[in-house]
Coordinates of C-alpha atoms and ligand atoms in Angstrom, one line a residue:
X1 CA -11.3 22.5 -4.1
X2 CA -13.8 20.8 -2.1
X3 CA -16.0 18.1 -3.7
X4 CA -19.4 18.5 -1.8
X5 CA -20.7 15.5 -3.8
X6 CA -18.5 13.3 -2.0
X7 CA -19.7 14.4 1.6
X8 CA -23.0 12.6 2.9
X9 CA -24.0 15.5 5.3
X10 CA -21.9 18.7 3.6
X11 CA -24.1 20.1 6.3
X12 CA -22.3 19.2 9.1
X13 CA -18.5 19.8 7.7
X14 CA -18.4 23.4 9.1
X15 CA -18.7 22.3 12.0
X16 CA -16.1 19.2 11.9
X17 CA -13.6 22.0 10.5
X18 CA -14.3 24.6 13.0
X19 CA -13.4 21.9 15.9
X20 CA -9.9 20.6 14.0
X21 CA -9.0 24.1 14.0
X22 CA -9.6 24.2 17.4
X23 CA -7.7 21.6 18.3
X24 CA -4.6 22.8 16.0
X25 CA -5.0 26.6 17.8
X26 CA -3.9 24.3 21.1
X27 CA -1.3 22.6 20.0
X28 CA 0.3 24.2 17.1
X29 CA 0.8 22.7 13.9
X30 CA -0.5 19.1 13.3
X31 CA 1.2 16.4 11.1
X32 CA -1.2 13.5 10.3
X33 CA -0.4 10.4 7.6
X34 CA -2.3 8.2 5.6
X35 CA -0.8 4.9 5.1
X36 CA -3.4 3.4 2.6
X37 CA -3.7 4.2 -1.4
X38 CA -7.1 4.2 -0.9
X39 CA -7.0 6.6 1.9
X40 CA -4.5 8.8 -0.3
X41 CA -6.7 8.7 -3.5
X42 CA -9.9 9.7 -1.3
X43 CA -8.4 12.5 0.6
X44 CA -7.4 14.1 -3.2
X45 CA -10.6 13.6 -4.7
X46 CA -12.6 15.0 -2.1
X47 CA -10.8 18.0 -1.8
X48 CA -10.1 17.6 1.9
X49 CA -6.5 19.1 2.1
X50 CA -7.9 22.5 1.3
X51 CA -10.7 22.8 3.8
X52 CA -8.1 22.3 6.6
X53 CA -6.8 24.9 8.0
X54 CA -3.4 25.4 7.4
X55 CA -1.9 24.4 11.0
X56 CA -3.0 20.9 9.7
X57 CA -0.9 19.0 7.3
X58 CA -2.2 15.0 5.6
X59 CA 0.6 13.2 4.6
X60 CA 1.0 10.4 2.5
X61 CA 3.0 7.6 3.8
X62 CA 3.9 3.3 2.7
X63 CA 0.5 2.6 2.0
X64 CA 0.5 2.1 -1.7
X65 CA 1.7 -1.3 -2.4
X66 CA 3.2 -1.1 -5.8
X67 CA 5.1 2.2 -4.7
X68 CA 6.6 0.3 -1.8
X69 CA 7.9 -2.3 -4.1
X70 CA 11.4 -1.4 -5.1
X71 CA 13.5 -1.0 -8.6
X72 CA 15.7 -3.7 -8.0
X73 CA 12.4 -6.3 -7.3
X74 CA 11.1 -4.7 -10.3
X75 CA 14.2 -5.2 -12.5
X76 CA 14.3 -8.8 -11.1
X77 CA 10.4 -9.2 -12.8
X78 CA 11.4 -7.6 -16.1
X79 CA 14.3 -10.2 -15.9
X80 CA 12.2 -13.4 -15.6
X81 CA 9.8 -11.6 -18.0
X82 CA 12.5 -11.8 -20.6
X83 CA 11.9 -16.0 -20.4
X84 CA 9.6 -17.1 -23.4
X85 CA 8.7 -20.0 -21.4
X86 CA 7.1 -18.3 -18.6
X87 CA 3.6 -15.8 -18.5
X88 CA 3.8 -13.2 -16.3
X89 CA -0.1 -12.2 -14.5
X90 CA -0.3 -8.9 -12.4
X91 CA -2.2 -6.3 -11.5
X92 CA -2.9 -3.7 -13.9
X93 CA -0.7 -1.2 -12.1
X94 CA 2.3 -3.2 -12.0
X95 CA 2.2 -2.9 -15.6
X96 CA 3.9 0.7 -16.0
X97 CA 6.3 0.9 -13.0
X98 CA 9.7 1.4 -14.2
X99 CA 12.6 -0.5 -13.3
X100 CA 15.7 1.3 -12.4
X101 CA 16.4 1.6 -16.3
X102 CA 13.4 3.4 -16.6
X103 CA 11.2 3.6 -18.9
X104 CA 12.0 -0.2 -19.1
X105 CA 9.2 -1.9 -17.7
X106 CA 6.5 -4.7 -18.0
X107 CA 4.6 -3.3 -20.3
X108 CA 7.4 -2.6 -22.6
X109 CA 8.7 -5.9 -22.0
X110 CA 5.2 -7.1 -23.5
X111 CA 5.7 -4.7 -26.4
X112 CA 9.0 -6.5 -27.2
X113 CA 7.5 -10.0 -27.3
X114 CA 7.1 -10.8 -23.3
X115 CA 4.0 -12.8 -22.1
X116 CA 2.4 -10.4 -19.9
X117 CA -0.8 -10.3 -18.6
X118 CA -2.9 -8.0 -16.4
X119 CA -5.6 -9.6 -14.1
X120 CA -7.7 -8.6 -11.6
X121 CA -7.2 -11.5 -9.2
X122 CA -4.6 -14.3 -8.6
X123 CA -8.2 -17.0 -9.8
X124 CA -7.6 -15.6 -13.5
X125 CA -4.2 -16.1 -13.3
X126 CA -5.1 -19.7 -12.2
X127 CA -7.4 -19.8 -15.2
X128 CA -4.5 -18.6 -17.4
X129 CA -1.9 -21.2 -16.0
X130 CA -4.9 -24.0 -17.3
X131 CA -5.1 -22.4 -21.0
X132 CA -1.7 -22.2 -20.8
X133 CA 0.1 -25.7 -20.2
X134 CA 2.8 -24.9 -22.4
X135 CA 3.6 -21.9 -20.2
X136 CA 4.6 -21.3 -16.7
X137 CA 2.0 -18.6 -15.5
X138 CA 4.0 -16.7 -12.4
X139 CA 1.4 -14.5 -10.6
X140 CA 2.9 -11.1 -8.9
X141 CA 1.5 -11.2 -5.5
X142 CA 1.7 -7.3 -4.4
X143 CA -0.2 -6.0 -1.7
X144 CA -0.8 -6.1 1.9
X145 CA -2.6 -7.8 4.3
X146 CA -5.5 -7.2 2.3
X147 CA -4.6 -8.9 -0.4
X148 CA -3.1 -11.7 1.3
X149 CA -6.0 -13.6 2.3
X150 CA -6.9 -14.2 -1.5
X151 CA -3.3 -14.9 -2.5
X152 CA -3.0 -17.7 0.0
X153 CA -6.7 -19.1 -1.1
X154 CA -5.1 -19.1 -4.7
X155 CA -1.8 -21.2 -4.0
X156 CA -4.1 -24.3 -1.5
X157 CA -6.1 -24.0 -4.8
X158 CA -3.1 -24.5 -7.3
X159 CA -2.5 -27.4 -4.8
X160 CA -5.5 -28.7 -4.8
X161 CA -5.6 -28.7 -8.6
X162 CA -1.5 -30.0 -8.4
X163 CA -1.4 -27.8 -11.1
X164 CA 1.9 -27.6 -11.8
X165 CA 2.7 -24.5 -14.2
X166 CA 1.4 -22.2 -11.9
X167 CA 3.2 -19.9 -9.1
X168 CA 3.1 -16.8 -7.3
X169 CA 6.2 -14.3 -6.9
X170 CA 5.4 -13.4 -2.9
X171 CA 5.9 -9.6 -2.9
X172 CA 3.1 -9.8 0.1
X173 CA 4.0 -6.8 2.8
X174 CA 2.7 -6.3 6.4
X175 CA 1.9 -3.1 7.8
X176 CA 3.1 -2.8 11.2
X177 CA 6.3 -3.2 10.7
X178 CA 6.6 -0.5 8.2
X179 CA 4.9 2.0 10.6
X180 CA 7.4 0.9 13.2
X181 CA 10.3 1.5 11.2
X182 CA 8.8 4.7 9.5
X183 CA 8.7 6.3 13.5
X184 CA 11.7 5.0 14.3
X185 CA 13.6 7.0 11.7
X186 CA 15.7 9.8 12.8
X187 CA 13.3 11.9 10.4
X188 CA 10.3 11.0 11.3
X189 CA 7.7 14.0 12.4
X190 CA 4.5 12.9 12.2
X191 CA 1.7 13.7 14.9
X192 CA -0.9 11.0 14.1
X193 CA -1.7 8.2 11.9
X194 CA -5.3 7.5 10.0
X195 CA -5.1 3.8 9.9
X196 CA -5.7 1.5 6.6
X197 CA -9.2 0.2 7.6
X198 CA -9.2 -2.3 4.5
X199 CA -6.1 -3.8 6.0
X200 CA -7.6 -3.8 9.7
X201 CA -10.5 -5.5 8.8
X202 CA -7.8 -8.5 7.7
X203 CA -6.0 -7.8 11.2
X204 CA -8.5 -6.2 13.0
X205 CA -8.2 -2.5 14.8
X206 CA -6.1 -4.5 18.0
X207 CA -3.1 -4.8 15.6
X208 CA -2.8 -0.5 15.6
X209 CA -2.7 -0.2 19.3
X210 CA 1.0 -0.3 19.3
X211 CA 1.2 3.1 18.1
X212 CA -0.2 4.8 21.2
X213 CA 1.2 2.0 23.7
X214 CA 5.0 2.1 22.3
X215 CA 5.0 5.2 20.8
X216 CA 2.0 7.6 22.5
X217 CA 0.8 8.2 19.3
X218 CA -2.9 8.7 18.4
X219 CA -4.2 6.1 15.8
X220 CA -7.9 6.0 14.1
X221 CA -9.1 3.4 11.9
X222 CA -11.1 5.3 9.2
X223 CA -13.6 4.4 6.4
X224 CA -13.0 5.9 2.9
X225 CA -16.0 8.2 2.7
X226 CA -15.2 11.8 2.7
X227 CA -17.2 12.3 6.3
X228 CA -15.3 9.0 7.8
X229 CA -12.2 10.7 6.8
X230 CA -12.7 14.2 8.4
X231 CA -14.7 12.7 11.8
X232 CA -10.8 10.8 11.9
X233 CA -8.5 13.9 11.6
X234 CA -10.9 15.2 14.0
X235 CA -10.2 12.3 16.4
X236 CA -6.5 12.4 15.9
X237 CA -6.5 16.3 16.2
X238 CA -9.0 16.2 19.8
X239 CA -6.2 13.5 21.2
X240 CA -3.1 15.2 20.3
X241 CA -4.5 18.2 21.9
X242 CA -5.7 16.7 25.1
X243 CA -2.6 14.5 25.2
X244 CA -4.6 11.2 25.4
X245 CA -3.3 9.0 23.0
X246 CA -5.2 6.0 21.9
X247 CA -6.0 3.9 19.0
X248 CA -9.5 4.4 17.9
X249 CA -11.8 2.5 15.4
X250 CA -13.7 4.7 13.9
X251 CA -14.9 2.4 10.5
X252 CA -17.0 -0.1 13.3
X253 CA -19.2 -1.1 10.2
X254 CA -16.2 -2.8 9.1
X255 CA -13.6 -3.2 11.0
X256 CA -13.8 -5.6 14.4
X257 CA -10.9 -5.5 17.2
X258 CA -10.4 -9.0 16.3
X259 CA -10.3 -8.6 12.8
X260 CA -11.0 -11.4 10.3
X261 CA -10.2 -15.1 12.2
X262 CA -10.9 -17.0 8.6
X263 CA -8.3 -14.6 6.6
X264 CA -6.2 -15.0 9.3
X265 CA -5.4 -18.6 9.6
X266 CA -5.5 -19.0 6.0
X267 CA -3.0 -16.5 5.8
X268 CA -1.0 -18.6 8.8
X269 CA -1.2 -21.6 6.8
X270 CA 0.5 -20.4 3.2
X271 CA 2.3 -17.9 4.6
X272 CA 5.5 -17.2 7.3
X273 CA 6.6 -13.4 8.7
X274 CA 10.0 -12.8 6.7
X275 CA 12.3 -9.9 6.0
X276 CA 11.7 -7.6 3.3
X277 CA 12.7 -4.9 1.3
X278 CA 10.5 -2.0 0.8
X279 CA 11.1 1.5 -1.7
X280 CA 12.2 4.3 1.0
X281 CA 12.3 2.3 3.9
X282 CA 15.3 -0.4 2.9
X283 CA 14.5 -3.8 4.8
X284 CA 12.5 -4.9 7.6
X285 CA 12.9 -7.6 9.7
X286 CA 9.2 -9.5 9.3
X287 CA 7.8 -7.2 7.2
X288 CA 6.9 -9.5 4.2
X289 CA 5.4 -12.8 4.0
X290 CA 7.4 -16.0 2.7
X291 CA 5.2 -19.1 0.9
X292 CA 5.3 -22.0 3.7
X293 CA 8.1 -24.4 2.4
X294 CA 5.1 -27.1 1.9
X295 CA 4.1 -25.3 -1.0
X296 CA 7.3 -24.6 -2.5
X297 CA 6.1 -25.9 -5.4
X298 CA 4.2 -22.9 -6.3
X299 CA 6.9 -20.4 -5.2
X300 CA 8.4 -18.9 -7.5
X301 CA 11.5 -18.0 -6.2
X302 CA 12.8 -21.7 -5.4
X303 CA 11.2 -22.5 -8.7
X304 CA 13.1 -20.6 -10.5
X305 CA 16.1 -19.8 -8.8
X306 CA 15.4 -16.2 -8.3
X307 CA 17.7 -13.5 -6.6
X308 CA 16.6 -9.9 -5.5
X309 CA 19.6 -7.9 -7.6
X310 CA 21.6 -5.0 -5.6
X311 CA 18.9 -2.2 -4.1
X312 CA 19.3 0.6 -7.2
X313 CA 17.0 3.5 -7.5
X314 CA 15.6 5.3 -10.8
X315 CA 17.7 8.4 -11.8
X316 CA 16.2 11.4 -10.2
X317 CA 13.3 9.8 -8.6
X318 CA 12.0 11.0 -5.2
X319 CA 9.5 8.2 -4.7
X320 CA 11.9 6.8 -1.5
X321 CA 10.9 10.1 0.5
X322 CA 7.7 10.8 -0.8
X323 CA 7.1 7.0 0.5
X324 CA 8.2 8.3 4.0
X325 CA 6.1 11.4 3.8
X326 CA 9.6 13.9 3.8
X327 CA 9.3 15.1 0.5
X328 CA 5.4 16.3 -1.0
X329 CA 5.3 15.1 -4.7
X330 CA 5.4 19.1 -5.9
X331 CA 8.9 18.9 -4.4
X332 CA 10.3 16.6 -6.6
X333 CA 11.6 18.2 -9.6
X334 CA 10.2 16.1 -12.2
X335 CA 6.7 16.6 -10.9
X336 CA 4.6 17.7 -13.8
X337 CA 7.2 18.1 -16.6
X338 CA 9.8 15.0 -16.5
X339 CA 7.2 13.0 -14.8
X340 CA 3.3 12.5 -15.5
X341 CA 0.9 10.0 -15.6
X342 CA 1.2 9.7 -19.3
X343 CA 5.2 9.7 -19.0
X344 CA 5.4 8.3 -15.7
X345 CA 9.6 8.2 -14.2
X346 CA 8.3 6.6 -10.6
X347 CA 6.0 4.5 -9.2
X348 CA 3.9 6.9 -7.0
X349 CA 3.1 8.5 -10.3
X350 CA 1.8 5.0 -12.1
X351 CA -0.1 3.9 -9.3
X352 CA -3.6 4.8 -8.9
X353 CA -3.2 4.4 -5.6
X354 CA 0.5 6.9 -5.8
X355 CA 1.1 10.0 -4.0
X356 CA 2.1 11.8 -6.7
X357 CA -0.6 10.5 -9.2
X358 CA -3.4 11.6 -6.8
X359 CA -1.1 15.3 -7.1
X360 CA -0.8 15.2 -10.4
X361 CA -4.9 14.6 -10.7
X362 CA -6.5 16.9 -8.1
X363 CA -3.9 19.4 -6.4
X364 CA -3.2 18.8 -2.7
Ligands
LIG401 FE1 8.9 9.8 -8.4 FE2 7.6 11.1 -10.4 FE3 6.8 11.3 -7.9 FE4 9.1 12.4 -8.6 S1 7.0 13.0 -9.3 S2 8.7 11.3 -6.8 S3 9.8 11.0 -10.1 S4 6.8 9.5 -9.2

């Protein structure tokens, strides 16, 4: 249903809507993805998916980070959980994603005695690790480029403070490789990509332009208002029927070509490109970041000796191709019943950034 609160100028969405179909009456059906949470969560709440018209399809792709992260990455954090001498600090969503024992997760690690801790930045989990000295306070760095930045200001910080019962567990993830592996699948079907524009203005728009110059596809950098949103699907759908692809920055009160020089070097100091496991897309050459061996004293993998166990996935759970955008989340078969937000089986169901929790919540 549409939401005309969310649109500034409901005025001129007729209009937008009138020109997509156009576009779609030239070329035939039109497959666009979203590879952002945020993207995913403001498409559903505004009700966008049902104004289309019906040649034109939004799919959600890799762009939740706590969907991406896999079972066996999550069974290895329940794991070190199980340690009395160690706090675990994460994001809130983190909290309910099942390992591949589901419904084994951190939050019911907490419930059996686990130190667990939601925060809503790596600083409080600093701030823990100093009311904590008896404890070794391991912060779950999820997220992509966007969160990066603020990871990286958090370990020079720790080592600044040399304080030494802190870490972070670097589950960081980059975004172009992802995409690049995503098209390169022998499945892949998709006609056009809205761009994250919280990650580009990390990287800046340049970083997209590979998907029109090795892959002629169209790209847009979009904003998260309802009216950003549809002016992008009617970018992508004008160049895919004129043939012109390009990569286009649509969220300019944001996002600069360049991106973010400050983030970026502070990211090149902490941080190295390093293979990577992601949910649905297996691993990917320099697709994750790896803490710079100078600070190994705040990774927590040398730290504590950690291992990724053998890639397993939950029983039942379609999450690895509703991650590549094969599968909607209405054709998994525990959408609904099995699987709810109150009773969640996968990830993309926890997450409030998930696929199938932004479904569940308002249709697609
Ligand atoms: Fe996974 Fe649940 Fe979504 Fe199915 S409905 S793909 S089990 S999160």
């Amino acid at each position: 249903m549409l939401s005309e609160e969310y649109f500034k100028n409901p005025q001129d969405v007729p209009e937008i809507l009138r020109k997509i179909e156009h576009c779609a009456d030239q070329t035939g059906p039109i497959r666009l993805m979203e590879v952002c949470g945020t993207h995913t969560m403001a498409i559903a709440r505004s009700g966008i998916k049902s104004l289309l018209p019906p040649s034109v399809e939004l799919l959600s792709g890799p762009g939740c980070p706590v969907c991406v992260t896999p079972a066996n990455v999550i069974d290895m954090i329940l794991e070190l959980s199980r340690d009395p001498r160690i706090l675990i600090a994460c994001y809130g969503d983190l909290l309910r994603v099942p390992g591949s024992s589901a419904p084994r997760s951190l939050i019911t690690e907490k419930a059996s005695g686990a130190n667990v801790a939601a925060v809503y930045s790596p600083v409080d989990a600093i701030r823990l690790a100093e009311a904590h000295p008896e404890l070794e306070v391991v912060f779950l760095g999820v997220g992509f480029e966007t969160t990066a930045p603020g990871t990286a200001a958090c370990i020079l910080e720790a080592a600044a403070l040399d304080l030494k019962n802190f870490s972070v567990l670097c589950l960081l993830k980059q975004t172009e490789p992802a995409l690049r592996a995503l098209i390169e699948a022998p499945d892949f079907l998709v006609n056009g990509f809205l761009c994250p524009g919280h990650v580009a203005a990390i990287t800046g728009s340049d970083r997209f332009s590979f998907l029109p110059e090795d892959y002629e596809l169209p790209g847009v950098v979009s904003g998260f208002e309802p009216a950003d949103l549809l002016v992008a699907i009617l970018k992508l759908a004008s160049m895919i029927a004129e043939k012109r692809p390009s990569l286009v920055n649509e969220y300019t009160r944001l996002v600069r070509p360049e991106g973010n020089p400050a983030a970026l070097a502070l990211m090149d100091r902490v941080f190295c490109p390093a293979d990577c496991e992601w949910r649905g897309l297996g691993r990917i050459n320099g697709s994750g970041y790896e803490i710079r061996p100078e600070y190994a004293p705040w990774d927590a993998v040398p730290k504590f000796g950690l291992h990724v166990p053998t890639p397993r996935e939950i029983p039942g759970c379609r999450c690895a191709q509703v991650i590549r955008g094969v599968l909607s989340p209405e054709q998994c078969p525990l959408f609904g019943t099995v699987c709810t937000p109150g009773s969640p089986t996968g990830p993309c169901m926890v997450s409030g950034e998930g696929a199938c929790a932004a479904a569940f919540a308002y249709g697609s």
